[in-house]
PDB file of C-alpha atoms and ligand atoms in Angstrom:
ATOM      1  CA  MET V   1     -34.578  16.439  -1.175  1.00 79.00           C
ATOM      2  CA  SER V   2     -33.313  17.221   2.344  1.00 85.00           C
ATOM      3  CA  LEU V   3     -32.996  14.376   4.834  1.00 94.00           C
ATOM      4  CA  ILE V   4     -34.756  15.736   7.917  1.00 95.00           C
ATOM      5  CA  GLN V   5     -34.486  13.997  11.268  1.00 96.00           C
ATOM      6  CA  PRO V   6     -37.830  12.756  12.683  1.00 97.00           C
ATOM      7  CA  PHE V   7     -39.251  15.005  15.386  1.00 97.00           C
ATOM      8  CA  LYS V   8     -42.440  15.822  17.263  1.00 98.00           C
ATOM      9  CA  SER V   9     -44.188  18.770  18.866  1.00 98.00           C
ATOM     10  CA  GLU V  10     -46.461  18.698  21.915  1.00 98.00           C
ATOM     11  CA  ILE V  11     -49.602  20.737  21.258  1.00 98.00           C
ATOM     12  CA  ASP V  12     -51.615  22.603  23.867  1.00 98.00           C
ATOM     13  CA  PHE V  13     -55.123  22.247  22.401  1.00 98.00           C
ATOM     14  CA  ALA V  14     -56.478  25.283  24.284  1.00 98.00           C
ATOM     15  CA  THR V  15     -53.848  27.735  23.034  1.00 98.00           C
ATOM     16  CA  GLY V  16     -52.219  26.088  20.036  1.00 98.00           C
ATOM     17  CA  ASP V  17     -48.843  26.518  21.728  1.00 98.00           C
ATOM     18  CA  LEU V  18     -46.212  24.104  20.468  1.00 98.00           C
ATOM     19  CA  SER V  19     -43.434  22.660  22.559  1.00 98.00           C
ATOM     20  CA  PRO V  20     -40.637  22.998  21.731  1.00 98.00           C
ATOM     21  CA  GLN V  21     -41.497  26.508  20.617  1.00 97.00           C
ATOM     22  CA  ARG V  22     -41.711  27.017  16.850  1.00 97.00           C
ATOM     23  CA  ALA V  23     -41.780  29.985  14.522  1.00 96.00           C
ATOM     24  CA  THR V  24     -44.746  32.241  15.351  1.00 98.00           C
ATOM     25  CA  LEU V  25     -46.496  34.606  12.973  1.00 98.00           C
ATOM     26  CA  ARG V  26     -48.861  37.205  14.438  1.00 98.00           C
ATOM     27  CA  ARG V  27     -51.487  39.023  12.416  1.00 98.00           C
ATOM     28  CA  ARG V  28     -52.849  42.223  13.896  1.00 98.00           C
ATOM     29  CA  LEU V  29     -55.737  44.389  12.799  1.00 98.00           C
ATOM     30  CA  SER V  30     -53.345  46.758  11.003  1.00 98.00           C
ATOM     31  CA  ASP V  31     -52.224  43.826   8.816  1.00 98.00           C
ATOM     32  CA  MET V  32     -55.765  43.283   7.536  1.00 97.00           C
ATOM     33  CA  LYS V  33     -57.684  46.476   8.171  1.00 95.00           C
ATOM     34  CA  LEU V  34     -58.801  46.638   4.538  1.00 95.00           C
ATOM     35  CA  MET V  35     -60.161  43.081   4.635  1.00 97.00           C
ATOM     36  CA  TYR V  36     -62.996  43.782   7.043  1.00 98.00           C
ATOM     37  CA  ALA V  37     -66.281  44.919   5.545  1.00 97.00           C
ATOM     38  CA  ASP V  38     -66.566  47.900   7.907  1.00 97.00           C
ATOM     39  CA  ARG V  39     -63.295  49.729   7.206  1.00 97.00           C
ATOM     40  CA  ASN V  40     -64.398  52.761   9.214  1.00 98.00           C
ATOM     41  CA  GLU V  41     -64.847  50.596  12.288  1.00 98.00           C
ATOM     42  CA  ALA V  42     -61.425  48.990  11.701  1.00 98.00           C
ATOM     43  CA  ALA V  43     -59.885  52.473  11.526  1.00 98.00           C
ATOM     44  CA  ARG V  44     -61.748  53.569  14.679  1.00 98.00           C
ATOM     45  CA  ILE V  45     -60.510  50.539  16.652  1.00 98.00           C
ATOM     46  CA  LEU V  46     -56.950  51.172  15.481  1.00 98.00           C
ATOM     47  CA  SER V  47     -56.991  54.814  16.552  1.00 98.00           C
ATOM     48  CA  GLU V  48     -58.979  54.470  19.788  1.00 98.00           C
ATOM     49  CA  GLU V  49     -58.200  50.980  21.105  1.00 98.00           C
ATOM     50  CA  GLY V  50     -54.894  50.083  19.457  1.00 98.00           C
ATOM     51  CA  ASP V  51     -53.659  47.379  17.159  1.00 98.00           C
ATOM     52  CA  ARG V  52     -55.369  44.262  18.450  1.00 98.00           C
ATOM     53  CA  LEU V  53     -54.027  40.761  17.811  1.00 98.00           C
ATOM     54  CA  ILE V  54     -56.423  38.875  15.513  1.00 98.00           C
ATOM     55  CA  TYR V  55     -54.615  35.522  15.139  1.00 98.00           C
ATOM     56  CA  GLU V  56     -51.328  33.753  15.481  1.00 98.00           C
ATOM     57  CA  VAL V  57     -49.815  30.824  13.656  1.00 98.00           C
ATOM     58  CA  GLN V  58     -47.175  28.511  15.140  1.00 98.00           C
ATOM     59  CA  GLY V  59     -45.522  26.012  12.880  1.00 97.00           C
ATOM     60  CA  VAL V  60     -42.533  23.996  11.886  1.00 95.00           C
ATOM     61  CA  GLU V  61     -40.361  25.405   9.129  1.00 90.00           C
ATOM     62  CA  LEU V  62     -39.525  22.906   6.428  1.00 95.00           C
ATOM     63  CA  PRO V  63     -37.919  23.264   3.010  1.00 95.00           C
ATOM     64  CA  GLU V  64     -40.450  23.888   0.215  1.00 93.00           C
ATOM     65  CA  GLU V  65     -39.665  20.590  -1.458  1.00 95.00           C
ATOM     66  CA  GLU V  66     -41.807  17.807  -2.859  1.00 93.00           C
ATOM     67  CA  GLY V  67     -42.777  15.392  -0.094  1.00 94.00           C
ATOM     68  CA  GLN V  68     -42.207  17.704   2.880  1.00 97.00           C
ATOM     69  CA  ILE V  69     -45.350  18.150   4.975  1.00 97.00           C
ATOM     70  CA  PRO V  70     -45.488  21.436   6.904  1.00 97.00           C
ATOM     71  CA  HIS V  71     -48.001  21.641   9.763  1.00 98.00           C
ATOM     72  CA  CYS V  72     -49.002  24.353  12.161  1.00 98.00           C
ATOM     73  CA  THR V  73     -51.561  25.549  14.670  1.00 98.00           C
ATOM     74  CA  THR V  74     -53.674  28.667  14.268  1.00 98.00           C
ATOM     75  CA  ARG V  75     -55.302  30.491  17.187  1.00 99.00           C
ATOM     76  CA  ILE V  76     -57.923  33.097  16.287  1.00 99.00           C
ATOM     77  CA  LEU V  77     -58.862  35.335  19.197  1.00 98.00           C
ATOM     78  CA  PRO V  78     -62.555  35.928  19.863  1.00 98.00           C
ATOM     79  CA  GLY V  79     -64.016  39.261  18.832  1.00 98.00           C
ATOM     80  CA  ARG V  80     -65.539  41.264  16.016  1.00 98.00           C
ATOM     81  CA  VAL V  81     -64.763  44.293  13.893  1.00 98.00           C
ATOM     82  CA  GLY V  82     -68.219  45.862  13.842  1.00 98.00           C
ATOM     83  CA  ASP V  83     -70.527  42.920  13.130  1.00 98.00           C
ATOM     84  CA  GLU V  84     -67.860  40.798  11.470  1.00 98.00           C
ATOM     85  CA  TYR V  85     -66.144  38.034  13.404  1.00 98.00           C
ATOM     86  CA  HIS V  86     -62.360  37.791  13.665  1.00 98.00           C
ATOM     87  CA  MET V  87     -60.906  35.790  10.776  1.00 98.00           C
ATOM     88  CA  THR V  88     -57.714  34.838   8.982  1.00 98.00           C
ATOM     89  CA  LYS V  89     -56.590  36.600   5.817  1.00 98.00           C
ATOM     90  CA  GLY V  90     -57.445  33.547   3.727  1.00 98.00           C
ATOM     91  CA  HIS V  91     -55.722  32.335   0.583  1.00 98.00           C
ATOM     92  CA  TYR V  92     -55.653  30.074  -2.421  1.00 98.00           C
ATOM     93  CA  HIS V  93     -52.676  27.775  -2.650  1.00 98.00           C
ATOM     94  CA  ALA V  94     -50.258  29.158  -5.220  1.00 98.00           C
ATOM     95  CA  ARG V  95     -50.285  25.667  -6.703  1.00 97.00           C
ATOM     96  CA  ARG V  96     -54.042  25.334  -6.883  1.00 97.00           C
ATOM     97  CA  GLU V  97     -53.893  21.542  -7.185  1.00 97.00           C
ATOM     98  CA  GLN V  98     -52.664  21.140  -3.583  1.00 97.00           C
ATOM     99  CA  GLY V  99     -55.178  20.385  -0.816  1.00 98.00           C
ATOM    100  CA  GLU V 100     -54.961  20.552   2.958  1.00 98.00           C
ATOM    101  CA  VAL V 101     -56.448  19.070   6.156  1.00 98.00           C
ATOM    102  CA  TYR V 102     -57.695  21.133   9.108  1.00 98.00           C
ATOM    103  CA  PHE V 103     -58.338  19.588  12.534  1.00 98.00           C
ATOM    104  CA  GLY V 104     -60.242  21.486  15.249  1.00 99.00           C
ATOM    105  CA  LEU V 105     -58.517  21.591  18.648  1.00 99.00           C
ATOM    106  CA  SER V 106     -60.687  23.978  20.685  1.00 99.00           C
ATOM    107  CA  GLY V 107     -63.362  26.634  20.341  1.00 98.00           C
ATOM    108  CA  ARG V 108     -65.811  27.095  17.470  1.00 98.00           C
ATOM    109  CA  GLY V 109     -65.315  28.389  13.995  1.00 98.00           C
ATOM    110  CA  TYR V 110     -66.315  28.388  10.396  1.00 98.00           C
ATOM    111  CA  LEU V 111     -64.074  27.234   7.589  1.00 98.00           C
ATOM    112  CA  LEU V 112     -65.179  29.242   4.538  1.00 98.00           C
ATOM    113  CA  LEU V 113     -64.227  27.939   1.104  1.00 98.00           C
ATOM    114  CA  GLN V 114     -64.672  29.171  -2.446  1.00 98.00           C
ATOM    115  CA  THR V 115     -63.488  28.396  -5.960  1.00 97.00           C
ATOM    116  CA  ASP V 116     -62.542  30.694  -8.825  1.00 95.00           C
ATOM    117  CA  SER V 117     -65.630  29.472 -10.650  1.00 95.00           C
ATOM    118  CA  GLY V 118     -68.061  30.667  -7.969  1.00 95.00           C
ATOM    119  CA  GLN V 119     -68.725  27.664  -5.753  1.00 97.00           C
ATOM    120  CA  THR V 120     -68.838  28.263  -2.014  1.00 98.00           C
ATOM    121  CA  SER V 121     -68.926  26.090   1.092  1.00 98.00           C
ATOM    122  CA  GLU V 122     -68.956  26.686   4.812  1.00 98.00           C
ATOM    123  CA  ILE V 123     -67.992  24.068   7.373  1.00 98.00           C
ATOM    124  CA  GLU V 124     -68.599  24.546  11.072  1.00 98.00           C
ATOM    125  CA  MET V 125     -65.663  23.317  13.114  1.00 98.00           C
ATOM    126  CA  VAL V 126     -65.350  22.338  16.760  1.00 98.00           C
ATOM    127  CA  ALA V 127     -62.769  20.336  18.688  1.00 98.00           C
ATOM    128  CA  GLY V 128     -62.408  17.026  16.864  1.00 98.00           C
ATOM    129  CA  SER V 129     -63.644  18.189  13.435  1.00 98.00           C
ATOM    130  CA  ALA V 130     -61.341  17.067  10.621  1.00 98.00           C
ATOM    131  CA  ALA V 131     -62.094  19.163   7.546  1.00 98.00           C
ATOM    132  CA  TYR V 132     -60.746  18.594   4.077  1.00 98.00           C
ATOM    133  CA  VAL V 133     -59.762  21.561   1.922  1.00 98.00           C
ATOM    134  CA  PRO V 134     -59.731  20.047  -1.561  1.00 98.00           C
ATOM    135  CA  PRO V 135     -57.471  21.328  -4.338  1.00 98.00           C
ATOM    136  CA  TYR V 136     -58.698  24.576  -5.988  1.00 98.00           C
ATOM    137  CA  TRP V 137     -60.604  25.882  -2.961  1.00 98.00           C
ATOM    138  CA  ALA V 138     -59.542  29.135  -1.283  1.00 98.00           C
ATOM    139  CA  HIS V 139     -59.954  28.931   2.490  1.00 98.00           C
ATOM    140  CA  ARG V 140     -60.469  31.321   5.379  1.00 98.00           C
ATOM    141  CA  THR V 141     -61.301  30.531   9.021  1.00 99.00           C
ATOM    142  CA  VAL V 142     -63.491  32.582  11.330  1.00 99.00           C
ATOM    143  CA  ASN V 143     -63.870  32.463  15.126  1.00 99.00           C
ATOM    144  CA  ILE V 144     -67.609  32.447  15.902  1.00 98.00           C
ATOM    145  CA  GLY V 145     -67.304  31.690  19.622  1.00 98.00           C
ATOM    146  CA  ALA V 146     -66.472  33.509  22.838  1.00 98.00           C
ATOM    147  CA  GLU V 147     -63.211  31.573  23.336  1.00 98.00           C
ATOM    148  CA  ASP V 148     -60.111  31.178  21.197  1.00 98.00           C
ATOM    149  CA  PHE V 149     -60.712  29.039  18.091  1.00 99.00           C
ATOM    150  CA  VAL V 150     -57.686  26.780  17.638  1.00 99.00           C
ATOM    151  CA  PHE V 151     -57.009  24.306  14.838  1.00 99.00           C
ATOM    152  CA  PHE V 152     -54.184  22.304  13.315  1.00 98.00           C
ATOM    153  CA  SER V 153     -53.385  22.295   9.575  1.00 98.00           C
ATOM    154  CA  VAL V 154     -51.311  19.984   7.419  1.00 98.00           C
ATOM    155  CA  TRP V 155     -50.384  20.617   3.783  1.00 97.00           C
ATOM    156  CA  GLU V 156     -47.777  19.816   1.155  1.00 95.00           C
ATOM    157  CA  ALA V 157     -44.701  22.036   1.131  1.00 96.00           C
ATOM    158  CA  ARG V 158     -44.944  23.098  -2.481  1.00 96.00           C
ATOM    159  CA  ALA V 159     -48.515  24.366  -2.163  1.00 97.00           C
ATOM    160  CA  GLY V 160     -47.391  27.944  -1.511  1.00 96.00           C
ATOM    161  CA  HIS V 161     -49.767  30.740  -0.496  1.00 97.00           C
ATOM    162  CA  ASP V 162     -51.521  33.149  -2.838  1.00 98.00           C
ATOM    163  CA  TYR V 163     -52.840  35.940  -0.603  1.00 98.00           C
ATOM    164  CA  GLY V 164     -53.055  38.511  -3.376  1.00 97.00           C
ATOM    165  CA  THR V 165     -56.238  37.199  -4.996  1.00 97.00           C
ATOM    166  CA  ILE V 166     -58.256  37.466  -1.755  1.00 97.00           C
ATOM    167  CA  GLU V 167     -56.640  40.818  -0.886  1.00 96.00           C
ATOM    168  CA  ARG V 168     -57.727  42.160  -4.256  1.00 96.00           C
ATOM    169  CA  ASP V 169     -61.181  40.582  -4.657  1.00 95.00           C
ATOM    170  CA  GLY V 170     -62.267  39.815  -1.093  1.00 95.00           C
ATOM    171  CA  PHE V 171     -64.061  36.623  -0.073  1.00 97.00           C
ATOM    172  CA  ARG V 172     -67.510  35.728  -1.413  1.00 97.00           C
ATOM    173  CA  MET V 173     -68.985  35.288   2.067  1.00 98.00           C
ATOM    174  CA  LEU V 174     -68.855  37.242   5.323  1.00 98.00           C
ATOM    175  CA  VAL V 175     -69.655  35.918   8.790  1.00 98.00           C
ATOM    176  CA  LEU V 176     -71.647  38.556  10.647  1.00 98.00           C
ATOM    177  CA  LEU V 177     -73.531  38.812  13.926  1.00 98.00           C
ATOM    178  CA  ARG V 178     -77.222  38.827  12.918  1.00 98.00           C
ATOM    179  CA  ASP V 179     -80.063  38.501  15.463  1.00 97.00           C
ATOM    180  CA  GLY V 180     -77.565  37.379  18.080  1.00 96.00           C
ATOM    181  CA  GLN V 181     -76.179  34.560  15.882  1.00 97.00           C
ATOM    182  CA  PRO V 182     -73.127  34.170  13.645  1.00 98.00           C
ATOM    183  CA  THR V 183     -74.583  34.174  10.136  1.00 98.00           C
ATOM    184  CA  VAL V 184     -72.909  33.563   6.779  1.00 98.00           C
ATOM    185  CA  VAL V 185     -74.016  36.163   4.222  1.00 98.00           C
ATOM    186  CA  ASP V 186     -72.989  37.054   0.679  1.00 97.00           C
ATOM    187  CA  ASN V 187     -70.332  39.735   0.526  1.00 97.00           C
ATOM    188  CA  PRO V 188     -71.952  42.653  -1.317  1.00 94.00           C
ATOM    189  CA  LYS V 189     -68.522  44.081  -2.172  1.00 91.00           C
ATOM    190  CA  TYR V 190     -67.119  40.874  -3.693  1.00 92.00           C
ATOM    191  CA  VAL V 191     -65.496  41.732  -7.018  1.00 81.00           C
TER     192      VAL V 191
HETATM  193  C1  PAN K   1     -53.172  27.472   7.322  1.00 54.98           C
HETATM  194  C2  PAN K   1     -53.195  29.021   7.349  1.00 54.98           C
HETATM  195  C3  PAN K   1     -53.338  29.636   8.745  1.00 54.98           C
HETATM  196  C4  PAN K   1     -53.406  31.166   8.701  1.00 54.98           C
HETATM  197  O1  PAN K   1     -52.055  26.964   7.973  1.00 54.98           O
HETATM  198  O2  PAN K   1     -52.023  29.496   6.730  1.00 54.98           O
HETATM  199  O3  PAN K   1     -54.508  29.152   9.348  1.00 54.98           O
HETATM  200  O4  PAN K   1     -54.280  31.650   7.710  1.00 54.98           O
HETATM  201  P1  PAN K   1     -53.723  32.593   6.538  1.00 54.98           P
HETATM  202  O5  PAN K   1     -52.566  31.855   5.927  1.00 54.98           O
HETATM  203  O6  PAN K   1     -54.870  32.721   5.597  1.00 54.98           O
HETATM  204  O7  PAN K   1     -53.286  33.876   7.144  1.00 54.98           O
HETATM  205  C5  PAN K   1     -53.167  27.088   5.856  1.00 54.98           C
HETATM  206  O8  PAN K   1     -54.193  27.118   5.232  1.00 54.98           O
HETATM  207  N1  PAN K   1     -51.991  26.781   5.286  1.00 54.98           N
HETATM  208  O9  PAN K   1     -51.934  26.460   3.970  1.00 54.98           O
HETATM  209 ZN1   ZN K   2     -53.833  26.707   3.056  1.00 54.98          ZN
END
């Protein structure tokens, strides 16, 4: 186990920016163009409007050892691909028995969750919402507002990230604009 020196980050709740600056991961439409329900619209945006930024993650890098507690901010930009709101890729933890806590900093979003055995849950998040992602639940976040949706996450270093299952099967629910409202619907293409 590494002996890490104590440290802190200052968080800008509106942007998720950390100070001092930390590692930043940016996900653009090209990174997830096959994840949106309307793939034709994703392809049209890419060719006519360019490769828009969907979300960025800023976090501290810690060794993947028992007891280390990585934490990060995620900022999802507002917008839709067709009727579907901007979202993260979503994942199960590679070690399914590891949970996580999400804390809303600004904007409005949905935290979508599902299990291998077919259970689903959706949690609306605003600034101040502390949501628990229990072990065994895959999780994806969606920006349903007109502003950035920003939240903070804390998990255990050995959890790991399994993106492949969601890339292959999709998520059981979609969040779509229906009658002027963000609406959670079953994903007809879920495998
Ligand atoms: C979060 C997510 C972050 C980005 O920190 O990793 O919001 O979403 P994706 O990882 O699905 O791209 C988390 O759940 N960590 O375990
Ligand atoms: Zn996670």
